[in-house]
CSV table of C-alpha atoms and ligand atoms in Angstrom, one decimal:
chain,number,residue,atom,x,y,z
P,12,MET,CA,-62.6,-219.8,93.7
P,13,ASP,CA,-65.7,-221.9,93.9
P,14,SER,CA,-65.6,-225.7,93.7
P,15,SER,CA,-68.0,-225.9,90.8
P,16,ARG,CA,-65.5,-224.5,88.4
P,17,LEU,CA,-64.2,-226.7,85.6
P,18,ARG,CA,-61.1,-228.4,86.8
P,19,ILE,CA,-58.5,-228.4,84.0
P,20,GLY,CA,-55.1,-230.0,83.8
P,21,VAL,CA,-52.6,-228.7,81.2
P,22,LEU,CA,-49.9,-230.8,79.6
P,23,ALA,CA,-47.1,-228.6,78.2
P,24,SER,CA,-43.5,-229.2,77.0
P,25,GLY,CA,-42.0,-225.8,76.7
P,26,ARG,CA,-42.4,-222.0,76.7
P,27,GLY,CA,-46.1,-222.2,77.9
P,28,SER,CA,-47.4,-219.0,76.3
P,29,ASN,CA,-50.7,-220.7,75.7
P,30,LEU,CA,-50.8,-221.8,79.3
P,31,GLN,CA,-50.1,-218.2,80.3
P,32,ALA,CA,-53.1,-217.1,78.2
P,33,ILE,CA,-55.2,-219.6,80.0
P,34,ILE,CA,-53.9,-218.5,83.4
P,35,ASP,CA,-54.5,-214.8,82.4
P,36,ALA,CA,-58.1,-215.7,81.4
P,37,VAL,CA,-58.7,-217.6,84.7
P,38,GLU,CA,-57.3,-214.6,86.7
P,39,ALA,CA,-59.4,-212.2,84.7
P,40,GLU,CA,-62.5,-214.4,85.3
P,41,THR,CA,-63.2,-214.6,81.6
P,42,LEU,CA,-62.5,-218.3,81.9
P,43,LYS,CA,-64.4,-219.9,84.7
P,44,ALA,CA,-62.0,-222.7,85.4
P,45,LYS,CA,-59.5,-223.9,88.0
P,46,LEU,CA,-56.0,-224.8,86.9
P,47,ALA,CA,-55.8,-228.0,88.9
P,48,LEU,CA,-52.5,-229.2,87.5
P,49,VAL,CA,-49.7,-228.5,85.0
P,50,LEU,CA,-47.7,-231.5,84.0
P,51,SER,CA,-44.6,-231.5,81.7
P,52,ASN,CA,-42.4,-234.1,80.2
P,53,ARG,CA,-39.5,-231.5,80.3
P,54,SER,CA,-37.9,-230.4,83.6
P,55,ASP,CA,-36.9,-227.1,82.1
P,56,ALA,CA,-40.3,-226.2,80.7
P,57,GLN,CA,-41.1,-222.6,81.3
P,58,ALA,CA,-44.7,-223.8,81.6
P,59,LEU,CA,-43.9,-225.2,85.1
P,60,GLU,CA,-42.7,-221.9,86.3
P,61,ARG,CA,-45.8,-220.2,85.0
P,62,ALA,CA,-48.0,-222.7,86.9
P,63,LYS,CA,-46.1,-222.2,90.1
P,64,ARG,CA,-46.4,-218.4,89.9
P,65,HIS,CA,-50.2,-218.9,89.5
P,66,GLY,CA,-50.2,-221.2,92.6
P,67,ALA,CA,-51.0,-224.4,90.6
P,68,PRO,CA,-49.4,-227.8,91.2
P,69,ALA,CA,-46.6,-228.2,88.7
P,70,ILE,CA,-45.3,-231.6,88.0
P,71,PHE,CA,-42.4,-232.8,85.9
P,72,LEU,CA,-42.7,-236.4,84.8
P,73,ASP,CA,-39.6,-237.7,83.2
P,74,ALA,CA,-40.2,-239.7,80.0
P,75,LYS,CA,-36.7,-241.2,79.9
P,76,PRO,CA,-37.4,-244.2,82.1
P,77,PHE,CA,-40.2,-245.1,79.6
P,78,SER,CA,-38.3,-244.4,76.4
P,79,THR,CA,-36.9,-247.0,74.0
P,80,THR,CA,-34.0,-246.9,71.6
P,81,SER,CA,-35.6,-249.5,69.4
P,82,PRO,CA,-36.6,-248.3,65.9
P,83,ASP,CA,-39.5,-250.8,66.0
P,84,PRO,CA,-42.8,-248.8,65.8
P,85,VAL,CA,-44.5,-251.4,68.0
P,86,ALA,CA,-41.8,-250.9,70.7
P,87,LYS,CA,-42.2,-247.2,70.4
P,88,GLN,CA,-45.9,-247.4,70.8
P,89,VAL,CA,-45.5,-249.6,73.9
P,90,ALA,CA,-43.1,-247.1,75.4
P,91,ARG,CA,-45.5,-244.2,74.7
P,92,GLU,CA,-48.4,-246.1,76.3
P,93,ALA,CA,-46.2,-246.9,79.4
P,94,TYR,CA,-45.5,-243.2,79.8
P,95,ASP,CA,-49.1,-242.3,79.4
P,96,ARG,CA,-50.1,-244.8,82.1
P,97,ALA,CA,-47.7,-242.9,84.4
P,98,VAL,CA,-49.2,-239.6,83.3
P,99,LEU,CA,-52.7,-241.0,83.9
P,100,ASP,CA,-51.8,-241.9,87.4
P,101,VAL,CA,-50.9,-238.3,88.1
P,102,LEU,CA,-53.9,-236.9,86.3
P,103,LYS,CA,-56.3,-239.1,88.2
P,104,GLN,CA,-55.0,-237.7,91.5
P,105,HIS,CA,-56.2,-234.2,90.5
P,106,ASP,CA,-59.8,-234.9,89.6
P,107,LEU,CA,-59.8,-233.3,86.2
P,108,GLU,CA,-62.7,-232.7,84.0
P,109,LEU,CA,-60.7,-231.5,81.0
P,110,VAL,CA,-57.2,-232.2,79.8
P,111,VAL,CA,-55.7,-229.3,77.8
P,112,LEU,CA,-52.6,-229.9,75.6
P,113,ALA,CA,-50.7,-226.6,75.2
P,114,GLY,CA,-47.5,-227.1,73.3
P,115,TYR,CA,-47.3,-230.7,74.5
P,116,MET,CA,-44.9,-232.3,72.0
P,117,ARG,CA,-45.7,-235.9,72.6
P,118,ILE,CA,-48.1,-238.2,70.8
P,119,VAL,CA,-51.0,-239.0,73.1
P,120,THR,CA,-52.0,-242.6,73.1
P,121,SER,CA,-55.3,-244.4,73.7
P,122,VAL,CA,-54.3,-244.8,77.3
P,123,LEU,CA,-55.2,-241.1,77.9
P,124,ILE,CA,-57.8,-240.8,75.2
P,125,ASN,CA,-59.9,-243.7,76.6
P,126,ALA,CA,-59.6,-242.3,80.1
P,127,TYR,CA,-60.8,-238.9,79.0
P,128,PRO,CA,-63.1,-239.5,76.0
P,129,ASN,CA,-63.9,-236.2,74.2
P,130,ARG,CA,-62.3,-234.5,77.2
P,131,ILE,CA,-58.9,-233.7,75.8
P,132,MET,CA,-58.3,-230.5,73.8
P,133,ASN,CA,-55.3,-229.5,71.7
P,134,ILE,CA,-54.2,-226.3,69.9
P,135,HIS,CA,-52.3,-226.6,66.7
P,136,PRO,CA,-50.7,-223.8,64.7
P,137,SER,CA,-52.3,-224.4,61.3
P,138,LEU,CA,-55.7,-224.5,59.8
P,139,LEU,CA,-56.3,-228.2,60.1
P,140,PRO,CA,-56.7,-230.5,58.2
P,141,ALA,CA,-53.9,-228.6,56.4
P,142,PHE,CA,-50.4,-229.2,57.9
P,143,PRO,CA,-50.7,-231.6,60.7
P,144,GLY,CA,-47.5,-232.6,62.6
P,145,LEU,CA,-44.4,-230.6,63.2
P,146,ASP,CA,-42.8,-227.4,61.7
P,147,VAL,CA,-46.1,-226.5,60.2
P,148,GLN,CA,-45.5,-222.7,59.9
P,149,GLN,CA,-42.5,-223.5,57.6
P,150,LYS,CA,-44.6,-226.0,55.7
P,151,ALA,CA,-47.3,-223.3,55.2
P,152,LEU,CA,-44.6,-221.0,53.8
P,153,ASP,CA,-43.2,-223.7,51.6
P,154,TRP,CA,-46.6,-224.4,50.1
P,155,GLY,CA,-47.1,-220.7,49.5
P,156,VAL,CA,-50.5,-220.6,51.2
P,157,LYS,CA,-51.9,-217.1,51.5
P,158,THR,CA,-53.8,-217.8,54.8
P,159,SER,CA,-52.8,-219.8,57.8
P,160,GLY,CA,-53.9,-219.8,61.4
P,161,CYS,CA,-54.6,-222.1,64.3
P,162,THR,CA,-57.1,-224.7,65.3
P,163,VAL,CA,-58.4,-225.9,68.7
P,164,HIS,CA,-59.7,-229.5,68.4
P,165,PHE,CA,-60.6,-232.5,70.5
P,166,VAL,CA,-57.9,-235.1,70.6
P,167,THR,CA,-58.5,-238.5,69.0
P,168,GLU,CA,-56.0,-241.2,68.1
P,169,GLY,CA,-55.2,-239.8,64.7
P,170,VAL,CA,-52.6,-237.1,65.3
P,171,ASP,CA,-54.2,-233.6,64.8
P,172,GLU,CA,-57.3,-235.2,63.3
P,173,GLY,CA,-60.0,-234.7,66.0
P,174,PRO,CA,-63.2,-232.7,65.8
P,175,ILE,CA,-62.5,-229.0,65.2
P,176,ILE,CA,-63.8,-226.6,67.8
P,177,ILE,CA,-62.6,-223.1,66.8
P,178,GLN,CA,-60.2,-221.9,64.2
P,179,ALA,CA,-58.7,-218.4,63.5
P,180,ALA,CA,-57.1,-217.4,60.3
P,181,VAL,CA,-54.1,-215.1,59.8
P,182,PRO,CA,-52.7,-213.8,56.5
P,183,VAL,CA,-49.4,-215.0,55.3
P,184,LEU,CA,-47.4,-211.9,54.2
P,185,GLU,CA,-44.8,-211.2,51.6
P,186,GLY,CA,-41.4,-212.0,53.0
P,187,ASP,CA,-42.7,-213.9,56.1
P,188,THR,CA,-40.3,-216.1,58.0
P,189,ALA,CA,-41.5,-219.1,60.0
P,190,GLU,CA,-40.8,-217.0,63.2
P,191,ARG,CA,-42.9,-214.0,62.0
P,192,LEU,CA,-45.7,-216.2,60.9
P,193,SER,CA,-45.6,-218.2,64.2
P,194,ALA,CA,-45.8,-215.0,66.2
P,195,ARG,CA,-48.8,-213.7,64.2
P,196,ILE,CA,-50.5,-217.1,64.7
P,197,LEU,CA,-49.7,-217.2,68.4
P,198,VAL,CA,-51.6,-214.0,69.0
P,199,GLU,CA,-54.7,-215.8,67.7
P,200,GLU,CA,-53.9,-219.0,69.7
P,201,HIS,CA,-53.9,-217.0,72.9
P,202,ARG,CA,-57.3,-215.6,72.0
P,203,ILE,CA,-59.1,-218.7,70.9
P,204,TYR,CA,-57.8,-221.3,73.4
P,205,PRO,CA,-59.3,-219.8,76.5
P,206,LYS,CA,-62.5,-219.2,74.6
P,207,ALA,CA,-62.8,-222.8,73.5
P,208,ILE,CA,-62.2,-224.0,77.1
P,209,GLN,CA,-64.9,-221.5,78.4
P,210,LEU,CA,-67.3,-222.9,75.8
P,211,TYR,CA,-66.6,-226.4,77.2
P,212,ALA,CA,-67.1,-225.1,80.7
P,213,GLU,CA,-70.5,-223.7,79.8
P,214,GLY,CA,-71.5,-227.1,78.3
P,215,ARG,CA,-71.9,-225.5,74.9
P,216,LEU,CA,-69.8,-228.0,72.8
P,217,HIS,CA,-71.6,-231.0,71.3
P,218,ILE,CA,-69.7,-233.5,69.3
P,219,ASP,CA,-71.5,-235.1,66.4
P,220,GLY,CA,-69.2,-237.5,64.6
P,221,ARG,CA,-66.3,-235.4,63.5
P,222,LEU,CA,-68.3,-232.2,63.8
P,223,VAL,CA,-68.5,-229.9,66.9
P,224,ARG,CA,-71.7,-228.0,67.2
P,225,ILE,CA,-71.6,-224.9,69.4
P,226,ASP,CA,-74.7,-223.8,71.2
P,227,GLU,CA,-75.4,-220.1,70.5
P,228,ARG,CA,-76.3,-217.9,73.4
E,9,GAR,C1,-47.9,-223.3,69.9
E,9,GAR,O1,-47.7,-222.6,68.7
E,9,GAR,C2,-48.8,-224.5,69.7
E,9,GAR,O2,-49.8,-224.3,68.8
E,9,GAR,C3,-47.8,-225.5,69.2
E,9,GAR,O3,-46.6,-225.3,69.9
E,9,GAR,C4,-46.6,-224.0,70.3
E,9,GAR,C5,-46.4,-224.0,71.8
E,9,GAR,O4,-46.2,-222.7,72.3
E,9,GAR,N1,-48.3,-226.9,69.3
E,9,GAR,C6,-48.0,-227.8,68.4
E,9,GAR,O5,-47.4,-227.6,67.4
E,9,GAR,C7,-48.6,-229.1,68.8
E,9,GAR,N2,-48.6,-230.0,67.7
E,9,GAR,P1,-46.4,-222.4,73.8
E,9,GAR,O6,-45.5,-223.4,74.6
E,9,GAR,O7,-45.8,-221.0,74.0
E,9,GAR,O8,-47.8,-222.4,74.2
């Protein structure tokens, strides 16, 4: 693999199927990137195993020493920032150009966002700005929407609010459960996330306020 490839670091908390889609695209050479690091806040994250199988550094960084039991939102924010400083120390050692959140179930603070301005991407299983936050497939069903989908966006301080890069829509079907809808959305997630990263690698994404312009080729 040549050294000019985009060096990406993936943060993941669980199953890591999006990470796997990225790994598959790297191995198939449709994504010209090098997976330089996978970091997880969960020791049991399957994502870490997937990274190791690919031969990428896989690091578990425990959030417990940084957590607080205080209900005070300021104390919570201070704790999140302290953890992110520890994350940043690790990221910096791996010379990353792009940080990719793939099922990373923590709120990212300004500590990381300022260190990687417009260089952090996330995938979210709804058509943002509809249904930010958690349990969004169930929320889509509860609202009776007829179409849902997924969004790849740049990460800013507002949760799930950053400039949108690519979206894909899927139909919501009669009798859907959150599991069935999630599975249908996931197929599209695996398709669009490597594509968005490749567009970044090709220098084709330009942020203009809250809009992302994609250079046509
Ligand atoms: C994916 O559906 C992803 O969009 C979602 O978690 C799942 C992770 O699956 N992310 C969020 O909800 C972030 N707010 P994976 O671990 O198999 O990639």
